[in-house]
Tab-separated table of C-alpha atoms in Angstrom:
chain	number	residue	atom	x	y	z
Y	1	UNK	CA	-10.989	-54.022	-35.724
Y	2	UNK	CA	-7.767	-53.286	-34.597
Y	3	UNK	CA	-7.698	-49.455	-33.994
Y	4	UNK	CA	-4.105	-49.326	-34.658
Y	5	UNK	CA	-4.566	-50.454	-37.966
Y	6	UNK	CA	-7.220	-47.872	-38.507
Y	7	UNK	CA	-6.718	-44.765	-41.620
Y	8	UNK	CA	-8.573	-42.727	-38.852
Y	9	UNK	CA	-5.340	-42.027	-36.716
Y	10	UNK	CA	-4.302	-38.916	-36.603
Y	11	UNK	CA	-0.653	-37.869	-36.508
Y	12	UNK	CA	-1.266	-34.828	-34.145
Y	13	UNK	CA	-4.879	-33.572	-32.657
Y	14	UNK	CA	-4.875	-30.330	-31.825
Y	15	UNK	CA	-6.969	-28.878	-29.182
Y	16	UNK	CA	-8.521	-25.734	-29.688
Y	17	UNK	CA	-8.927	-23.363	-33.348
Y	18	UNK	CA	-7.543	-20.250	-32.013
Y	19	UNK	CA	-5.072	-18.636	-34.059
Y	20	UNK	CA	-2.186	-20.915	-32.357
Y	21	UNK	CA	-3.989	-23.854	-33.080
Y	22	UNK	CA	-4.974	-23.060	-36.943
Y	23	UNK	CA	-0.985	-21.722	-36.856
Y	24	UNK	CA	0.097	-25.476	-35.882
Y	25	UNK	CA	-2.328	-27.012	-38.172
Y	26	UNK	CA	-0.721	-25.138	-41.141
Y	27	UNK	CA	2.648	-25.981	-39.750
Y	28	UNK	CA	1.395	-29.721	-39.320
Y	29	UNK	CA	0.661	-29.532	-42.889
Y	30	UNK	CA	4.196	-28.379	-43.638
Y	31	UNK	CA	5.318	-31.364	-42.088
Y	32	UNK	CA	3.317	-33.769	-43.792
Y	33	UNK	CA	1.170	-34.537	-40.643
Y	34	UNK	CA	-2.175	-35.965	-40.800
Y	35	UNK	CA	-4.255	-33.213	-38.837
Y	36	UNK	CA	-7.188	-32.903	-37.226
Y	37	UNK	CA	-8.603	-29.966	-35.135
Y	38	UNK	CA	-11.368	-29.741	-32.102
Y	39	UNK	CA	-12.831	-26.753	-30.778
Y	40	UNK	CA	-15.492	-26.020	-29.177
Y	41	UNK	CA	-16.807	-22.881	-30.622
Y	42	UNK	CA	-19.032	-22.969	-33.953
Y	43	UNK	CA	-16.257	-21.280	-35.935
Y	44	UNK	CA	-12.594	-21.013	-36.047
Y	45	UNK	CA	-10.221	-17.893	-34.249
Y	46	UNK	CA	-11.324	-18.767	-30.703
Y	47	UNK	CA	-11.497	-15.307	-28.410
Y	48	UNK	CA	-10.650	-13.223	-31.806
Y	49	UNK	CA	-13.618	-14.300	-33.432
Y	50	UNK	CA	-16.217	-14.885	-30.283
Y	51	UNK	CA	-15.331	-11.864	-28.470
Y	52	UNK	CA	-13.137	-9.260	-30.635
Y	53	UNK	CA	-13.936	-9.588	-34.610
Y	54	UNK	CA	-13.694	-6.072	-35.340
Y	55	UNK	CA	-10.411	-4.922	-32.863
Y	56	UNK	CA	-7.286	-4.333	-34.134
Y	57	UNK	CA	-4.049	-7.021	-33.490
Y	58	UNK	CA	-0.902	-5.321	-32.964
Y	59	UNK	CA	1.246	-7.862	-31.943
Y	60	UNK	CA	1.858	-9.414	-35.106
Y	61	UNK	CA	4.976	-9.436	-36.458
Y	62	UNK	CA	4.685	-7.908	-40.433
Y	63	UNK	CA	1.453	-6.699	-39.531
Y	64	UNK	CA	1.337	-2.475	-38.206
Y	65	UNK	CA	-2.060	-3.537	-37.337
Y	66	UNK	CA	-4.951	-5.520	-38.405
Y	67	UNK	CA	-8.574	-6.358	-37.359
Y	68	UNK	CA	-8.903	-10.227	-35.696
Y	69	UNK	CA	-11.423	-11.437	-38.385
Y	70	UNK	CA	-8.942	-10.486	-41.113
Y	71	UNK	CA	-6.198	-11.957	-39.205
Y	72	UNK	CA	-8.436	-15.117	-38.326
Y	73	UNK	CA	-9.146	-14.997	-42.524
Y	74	UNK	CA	-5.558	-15.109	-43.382
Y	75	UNK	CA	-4.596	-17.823	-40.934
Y	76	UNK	CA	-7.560	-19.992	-41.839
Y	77	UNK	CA	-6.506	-19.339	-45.413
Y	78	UNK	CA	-3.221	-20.436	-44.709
Y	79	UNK	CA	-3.855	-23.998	-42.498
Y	80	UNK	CA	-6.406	-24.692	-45.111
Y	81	UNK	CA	-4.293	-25.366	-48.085
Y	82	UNK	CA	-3.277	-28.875	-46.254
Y	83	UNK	CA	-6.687	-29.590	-45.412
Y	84	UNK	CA	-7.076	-30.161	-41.926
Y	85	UNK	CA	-10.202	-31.801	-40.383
Y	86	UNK	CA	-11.909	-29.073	-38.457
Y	87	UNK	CA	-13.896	-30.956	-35.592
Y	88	UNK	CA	-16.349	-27.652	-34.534
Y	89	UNK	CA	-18.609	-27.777	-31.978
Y	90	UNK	CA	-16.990	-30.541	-29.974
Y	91	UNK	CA	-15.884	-30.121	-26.266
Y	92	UNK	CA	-13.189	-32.483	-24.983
Y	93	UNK	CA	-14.129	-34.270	-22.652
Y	94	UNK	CA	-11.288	-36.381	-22.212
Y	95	UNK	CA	-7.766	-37.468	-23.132
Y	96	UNK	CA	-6.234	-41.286	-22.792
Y	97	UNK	CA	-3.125	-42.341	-23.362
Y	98	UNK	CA	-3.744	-46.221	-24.591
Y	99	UNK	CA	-0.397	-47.006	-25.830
Y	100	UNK	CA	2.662	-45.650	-27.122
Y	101	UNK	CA	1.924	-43.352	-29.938
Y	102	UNK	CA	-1.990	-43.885	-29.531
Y	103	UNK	CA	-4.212	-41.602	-27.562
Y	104	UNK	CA	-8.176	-41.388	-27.059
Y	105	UNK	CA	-9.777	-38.672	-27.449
Y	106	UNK	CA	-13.519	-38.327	-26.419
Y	107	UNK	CA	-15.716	-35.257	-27.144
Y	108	UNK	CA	-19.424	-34.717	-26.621
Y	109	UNK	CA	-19.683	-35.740	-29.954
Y	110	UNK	CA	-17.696	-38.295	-31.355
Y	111	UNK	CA	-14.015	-40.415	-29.817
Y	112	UNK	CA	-10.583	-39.216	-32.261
Y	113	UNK	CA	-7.626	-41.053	-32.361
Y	114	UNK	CA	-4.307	-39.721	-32.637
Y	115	UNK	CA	-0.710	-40.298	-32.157
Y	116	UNK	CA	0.058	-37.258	-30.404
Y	117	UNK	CA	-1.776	-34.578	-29.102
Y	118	UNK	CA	-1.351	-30.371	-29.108
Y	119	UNK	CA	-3.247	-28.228	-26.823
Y	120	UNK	CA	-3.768	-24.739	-27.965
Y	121	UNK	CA	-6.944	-23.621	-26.059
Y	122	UNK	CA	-5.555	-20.444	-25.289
Y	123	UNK	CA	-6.993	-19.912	-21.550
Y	124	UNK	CA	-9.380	-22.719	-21.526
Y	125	UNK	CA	-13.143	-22.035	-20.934
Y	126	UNK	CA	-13.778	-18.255	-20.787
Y	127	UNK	CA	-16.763	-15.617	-20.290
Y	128	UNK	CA	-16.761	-12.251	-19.160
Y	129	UNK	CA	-16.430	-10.815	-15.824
Y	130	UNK	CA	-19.717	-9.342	-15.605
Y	131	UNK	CA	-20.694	-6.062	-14.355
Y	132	UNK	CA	-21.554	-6.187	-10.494
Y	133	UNK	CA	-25.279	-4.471	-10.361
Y	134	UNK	CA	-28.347	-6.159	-9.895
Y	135	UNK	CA	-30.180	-4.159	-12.991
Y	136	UNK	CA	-27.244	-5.294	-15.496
Y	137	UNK	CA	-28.381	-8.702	-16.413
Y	138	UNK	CA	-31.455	-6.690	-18.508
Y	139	UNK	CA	-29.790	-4.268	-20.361
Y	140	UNK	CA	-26.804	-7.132	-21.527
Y	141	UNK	CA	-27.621	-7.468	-25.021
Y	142	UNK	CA	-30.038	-3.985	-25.587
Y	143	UNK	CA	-27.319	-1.066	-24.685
Y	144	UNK	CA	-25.257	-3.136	-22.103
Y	145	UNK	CA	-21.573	-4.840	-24.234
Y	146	UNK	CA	-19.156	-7.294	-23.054
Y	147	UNK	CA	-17.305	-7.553	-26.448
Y	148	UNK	CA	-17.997	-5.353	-29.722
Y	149	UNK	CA	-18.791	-7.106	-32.750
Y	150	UNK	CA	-19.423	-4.615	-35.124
Y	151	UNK	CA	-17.786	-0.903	-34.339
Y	152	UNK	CA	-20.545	0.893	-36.877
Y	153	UNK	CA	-23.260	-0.169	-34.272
Y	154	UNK	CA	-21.889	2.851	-32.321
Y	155	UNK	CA	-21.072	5.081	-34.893
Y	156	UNK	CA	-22.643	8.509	-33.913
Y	157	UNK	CA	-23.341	7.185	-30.411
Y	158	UNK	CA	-22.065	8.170	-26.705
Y	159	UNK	CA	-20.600	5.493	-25.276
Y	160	UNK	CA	-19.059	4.644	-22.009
Y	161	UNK	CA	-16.523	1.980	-22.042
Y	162	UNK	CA	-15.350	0.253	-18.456
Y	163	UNK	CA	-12.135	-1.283	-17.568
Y	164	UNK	CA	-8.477	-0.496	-18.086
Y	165	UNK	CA	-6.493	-3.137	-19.622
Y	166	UNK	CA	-5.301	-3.607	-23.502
Y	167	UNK	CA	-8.809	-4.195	-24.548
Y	168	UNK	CA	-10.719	-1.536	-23.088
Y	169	UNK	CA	-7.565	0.725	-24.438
Y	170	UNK	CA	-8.227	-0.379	-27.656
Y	171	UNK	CA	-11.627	0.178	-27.945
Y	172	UNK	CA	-11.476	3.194	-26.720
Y	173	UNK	CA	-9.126	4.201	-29.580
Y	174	UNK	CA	-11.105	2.605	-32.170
Y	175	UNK	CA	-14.043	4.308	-31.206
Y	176	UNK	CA	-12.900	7.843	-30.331
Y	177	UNK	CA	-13.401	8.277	-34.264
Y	178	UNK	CA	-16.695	6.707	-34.885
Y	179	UNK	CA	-18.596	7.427	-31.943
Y	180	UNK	CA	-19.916	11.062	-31.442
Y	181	UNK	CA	-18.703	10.876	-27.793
Y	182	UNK	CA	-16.038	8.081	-26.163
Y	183	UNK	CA	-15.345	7.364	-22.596
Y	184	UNK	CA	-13.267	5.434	-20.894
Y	185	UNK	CA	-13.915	4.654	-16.968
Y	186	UNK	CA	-11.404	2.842	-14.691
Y	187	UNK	CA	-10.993	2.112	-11.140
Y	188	UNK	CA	-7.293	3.330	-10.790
Y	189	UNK	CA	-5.160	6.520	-12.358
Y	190	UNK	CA	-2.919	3.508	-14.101
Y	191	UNK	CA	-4.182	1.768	-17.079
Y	192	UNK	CA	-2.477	-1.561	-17.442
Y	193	UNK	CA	-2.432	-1.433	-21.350
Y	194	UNK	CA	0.637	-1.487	-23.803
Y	195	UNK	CA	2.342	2.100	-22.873
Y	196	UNK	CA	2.030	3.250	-26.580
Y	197	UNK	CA	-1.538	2.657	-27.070
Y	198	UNK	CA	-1.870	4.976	-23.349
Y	199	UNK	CA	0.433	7.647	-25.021
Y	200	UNK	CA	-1.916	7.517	-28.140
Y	201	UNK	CA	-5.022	7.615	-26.164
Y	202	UNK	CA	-3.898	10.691	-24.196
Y	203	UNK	CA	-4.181	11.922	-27.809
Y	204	UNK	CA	-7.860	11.745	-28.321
Y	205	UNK	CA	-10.464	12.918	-27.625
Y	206	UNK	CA	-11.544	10.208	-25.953
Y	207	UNK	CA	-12.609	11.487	-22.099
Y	208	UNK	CA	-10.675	9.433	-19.095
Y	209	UNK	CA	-12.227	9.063	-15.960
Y	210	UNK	CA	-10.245	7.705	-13.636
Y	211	UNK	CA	-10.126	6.373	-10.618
Y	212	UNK	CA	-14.008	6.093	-11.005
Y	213	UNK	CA	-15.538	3.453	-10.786
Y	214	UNK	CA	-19.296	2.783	-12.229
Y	215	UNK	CA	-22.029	3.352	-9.038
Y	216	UNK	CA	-25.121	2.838	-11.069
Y	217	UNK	CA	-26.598	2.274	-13.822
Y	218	UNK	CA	-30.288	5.044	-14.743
Y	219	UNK	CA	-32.375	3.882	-17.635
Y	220	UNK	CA	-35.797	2.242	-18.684
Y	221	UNK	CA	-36.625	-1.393	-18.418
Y	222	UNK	CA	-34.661	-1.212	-22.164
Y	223	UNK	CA	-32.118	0.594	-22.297
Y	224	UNK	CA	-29.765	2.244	-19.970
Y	225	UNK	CA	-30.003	6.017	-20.302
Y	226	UNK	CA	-26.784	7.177	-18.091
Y	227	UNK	CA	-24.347	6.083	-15.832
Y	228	UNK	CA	-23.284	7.254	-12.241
Y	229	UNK	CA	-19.776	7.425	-11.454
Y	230	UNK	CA	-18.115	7.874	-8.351
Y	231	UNK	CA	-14.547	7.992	-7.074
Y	232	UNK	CA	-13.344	4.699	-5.860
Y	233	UNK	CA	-11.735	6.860	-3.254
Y	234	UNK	CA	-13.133	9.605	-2.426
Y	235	UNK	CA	-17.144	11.092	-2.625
Y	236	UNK	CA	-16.700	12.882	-6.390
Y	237	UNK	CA	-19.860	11.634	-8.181
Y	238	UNK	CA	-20.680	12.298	-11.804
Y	239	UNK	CA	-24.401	11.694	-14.043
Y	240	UNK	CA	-22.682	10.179	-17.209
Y	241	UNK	CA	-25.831	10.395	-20.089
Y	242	UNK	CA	-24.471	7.033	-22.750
Y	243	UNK	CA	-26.105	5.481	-25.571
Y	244	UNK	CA	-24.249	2.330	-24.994
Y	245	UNK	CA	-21.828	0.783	-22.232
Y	246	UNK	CA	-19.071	-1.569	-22.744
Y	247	UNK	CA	-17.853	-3.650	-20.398
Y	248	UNK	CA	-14.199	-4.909	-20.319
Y	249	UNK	CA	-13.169	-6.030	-17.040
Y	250	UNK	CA	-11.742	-9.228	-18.078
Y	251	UNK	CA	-12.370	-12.830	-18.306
Y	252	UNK	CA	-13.024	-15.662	-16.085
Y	253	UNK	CA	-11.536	-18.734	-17.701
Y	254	UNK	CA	-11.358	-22.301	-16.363
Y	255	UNK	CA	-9.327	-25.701	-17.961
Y	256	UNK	CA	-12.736	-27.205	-17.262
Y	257	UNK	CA	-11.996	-30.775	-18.018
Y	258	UNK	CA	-8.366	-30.555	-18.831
Y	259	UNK	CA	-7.302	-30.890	-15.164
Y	260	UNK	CA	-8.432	-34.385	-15.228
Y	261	UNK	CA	-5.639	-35.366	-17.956
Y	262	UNK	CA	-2.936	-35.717	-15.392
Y	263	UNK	CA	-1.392	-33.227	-16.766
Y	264	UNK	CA	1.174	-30.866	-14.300
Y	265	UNK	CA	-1.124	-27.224	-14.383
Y	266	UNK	CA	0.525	-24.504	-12.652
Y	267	UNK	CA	-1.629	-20.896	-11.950
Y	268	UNK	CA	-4.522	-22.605	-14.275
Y	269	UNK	CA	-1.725	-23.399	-17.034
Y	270	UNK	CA	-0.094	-25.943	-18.016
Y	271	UNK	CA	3.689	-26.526	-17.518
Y	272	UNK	CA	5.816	-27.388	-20.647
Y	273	UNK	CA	9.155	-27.372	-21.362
Y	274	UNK	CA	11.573	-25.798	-23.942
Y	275	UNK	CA	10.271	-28.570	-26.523
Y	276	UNK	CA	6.491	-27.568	-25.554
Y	277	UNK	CA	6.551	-31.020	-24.234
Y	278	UNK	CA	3.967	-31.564	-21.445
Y	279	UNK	CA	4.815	-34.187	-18.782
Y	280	UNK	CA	3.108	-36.883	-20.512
Y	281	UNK	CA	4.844	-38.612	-23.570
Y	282	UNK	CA	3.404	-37.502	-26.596
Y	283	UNK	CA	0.923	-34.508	-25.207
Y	284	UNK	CA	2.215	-30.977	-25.868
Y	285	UNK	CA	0.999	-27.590	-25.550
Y	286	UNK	CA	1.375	-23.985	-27.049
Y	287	UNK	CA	-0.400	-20.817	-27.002
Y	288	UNK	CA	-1.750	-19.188	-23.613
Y	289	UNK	CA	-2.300	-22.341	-22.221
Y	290	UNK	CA	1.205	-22.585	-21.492
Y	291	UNK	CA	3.595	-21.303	-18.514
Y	292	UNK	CA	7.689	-22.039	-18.461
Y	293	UNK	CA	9.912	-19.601	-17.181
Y	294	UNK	CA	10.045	-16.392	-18.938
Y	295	UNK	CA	6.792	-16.697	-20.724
Y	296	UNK	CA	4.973	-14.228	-22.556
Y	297	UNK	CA	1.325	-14.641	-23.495
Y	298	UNK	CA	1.468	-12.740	-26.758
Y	299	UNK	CA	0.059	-13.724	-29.699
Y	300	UNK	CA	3.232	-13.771	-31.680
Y	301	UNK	CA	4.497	-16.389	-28.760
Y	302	UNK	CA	1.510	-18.847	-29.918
Y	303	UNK	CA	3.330	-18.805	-33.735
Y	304	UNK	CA	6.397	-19.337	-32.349
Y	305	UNK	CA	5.987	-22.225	-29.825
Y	306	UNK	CA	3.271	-23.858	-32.655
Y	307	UNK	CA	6.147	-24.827	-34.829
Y	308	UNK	CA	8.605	-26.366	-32.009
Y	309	UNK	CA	5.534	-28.310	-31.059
Y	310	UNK	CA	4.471	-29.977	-34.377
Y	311	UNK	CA	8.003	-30.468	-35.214
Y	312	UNK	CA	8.511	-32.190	-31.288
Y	313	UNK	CA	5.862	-33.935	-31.983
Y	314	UNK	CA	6.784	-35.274	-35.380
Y	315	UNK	CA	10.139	-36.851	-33.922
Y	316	UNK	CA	7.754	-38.016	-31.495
Y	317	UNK	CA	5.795	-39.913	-34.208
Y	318	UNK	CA	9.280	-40.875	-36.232
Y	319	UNK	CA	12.330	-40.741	-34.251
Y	320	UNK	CA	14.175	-40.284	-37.636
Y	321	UNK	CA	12.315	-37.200	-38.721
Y	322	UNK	CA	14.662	-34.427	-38.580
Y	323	UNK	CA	13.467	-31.753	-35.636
Y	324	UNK	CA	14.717	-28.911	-37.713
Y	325	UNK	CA	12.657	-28.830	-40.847
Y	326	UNK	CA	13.734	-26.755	-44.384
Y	327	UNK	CA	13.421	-23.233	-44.473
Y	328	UNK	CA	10.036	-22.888	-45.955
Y	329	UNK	CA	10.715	-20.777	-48.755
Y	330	UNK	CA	12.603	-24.487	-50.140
Y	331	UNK	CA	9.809	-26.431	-49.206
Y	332	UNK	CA	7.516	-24.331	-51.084
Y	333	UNK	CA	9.664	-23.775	-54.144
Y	334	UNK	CA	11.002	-20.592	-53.432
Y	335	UNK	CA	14.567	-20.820	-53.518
């Protein structure tokens, strides 16, 4: 059969589920795209939903604040009305370019075909930087957290959370009212969250420890039972007594595979332009995956570049198609 005569072409693929890439699918939809979606994890929301269900978003514009499973919901809600095929489980393995307007793509479970391709994988691969002592590995899982999936687990609890970025900020905040006792350990005096959520923590009653740095952990072959902390400068030592310790020292991530595409990666990212247009024909990117001059890797920058690219890449697809769609609100019957 010829496979450009197949119904099984896609008009876009998009790589990876994460809230950019179920963002594009809905917008896909709004174009009248045929759309298909791969990712790798067993459910939709990518790092939202695999590492930080329960922690508030606040980067979302109409939103004050809300938790990434209800944000994940809403956008999953939203691409859904059009449809999409949702490809879960399914690791890309790799991504040819066979003819104009007619790409491969091979997973480790079944070969797509698409017209164009969109790469949303946020940073690619990821897992946690893991905490650096040789009794850690037994307590991850028992009283030892690299994400928190359900806050009411600590409720009543002490726990100890380590790092100092938005994350660990966050946390921090969300437990200082559930848990009986919060807090928060990091290597250096400055945090590197958001300055707001730093000015509301100082508010708490969280307790900040800083610059400590954890020395070791004391427990049974179960759970840990306390934590030693010393000054990452200095000979200060404190006995820390925790019910749980969370660990948020950031994330190792890797493009894996995606390095092989040919594709030009700068810093682990690939480089697009103001179109999201990747330097091969017909392949283009959004989300954290991304780098260009300027960038920011917000989510609210994922929404924003998702439309340019579906709308790139349906000119792509129809050189007639206009770039700049209707306002929504017409398309929809609004106005």
């Amino acid at each position: 059969m010829d496979i450009t005569q197949s119904e099984n072409i896609s008009d876009v693929i998009i790589i990876g589920g994460g809230p950019t890439g179920l963002f594009a699918a809905f917008y896909g939809g709004m174009r009248e795209m045929s759309v298909k979606v791969v990712d790798s994890l067993p459910e939709p929301g990518g790092q939202l939903m695999a590492l930080y269900p329960e922690k508030y978003i606040y980067d979302v514009a109409g939103a004050p604040k809300i938790q990434a499973k209800d944000l994940v919901h809403q956008l999953k809600e939203q691409a859904y009305q059009f449809d999409p095929e949702m490809c879960l489980e399914e690791n890309v393995q790799h991504v040819e370019k066979l003819e104009e307007q007619l790409f491969k793509i091979t997973t480790t479970k079944a070969v797509h075909y698409a017209k164009t391709v969109l790469i949303t994988s946020g940073a690619g691969a990821f897992q946690p930087r893991r905490l650096k002592h040789e009794s850690a590995d037994k307590y991850e899982g028992k009283n030892l957290f690299y994400s928190i999936t359900d806050l009411e687990a600590h409720k009543g609890q002490r726990v100890c959370i380590s790092g100092g970025g938005d994350s660990a900020v966050d946390w921090a905040l969300m437990l200082s009212g559930i848990a009986e006792q919060t807090t928060l350990v990091h290597r250096r005096n400055q945090f590197r969250a958001h300055e707001h959520s730093i000015n509301q923590l100082k508010e708490t009653n969280v307790q900040i420890k800083t610059p400590m740095a954890i020395e070791q952990l004391v427990g049974t072959e179960d759970q840990i039972k306390s934590v030693v902390l010393k000054e990452t400068k200095g000979e200060k030592s404190e006995n820390l007594e925790i019910d749980s310790l969370i660990v948020n020292h950031g994330f190792l991530s890797s493009l894996g595979a995606i390095k092989e595409w040919g594709l030009d990666i700068e810093k682990n990212s690939i480089v697009v332009n103001q179109k999201m247009e990747t330097n091969i024909p017909g392949i283009f990117a959004a989300g954290d995956i991304t780098t260009y001059d300027g960038k920011v890797k917000l989510i609210a920058t994922g929404f924003g570049e998702a439309p340019t690219a579906i709308s790139q890449a349906k000119h792509y697809i129809d050189p007639a198609a206009r770039v700049q769609p209707p306002h929504s609100t017409r398309v929809l019957g609004g106005e």
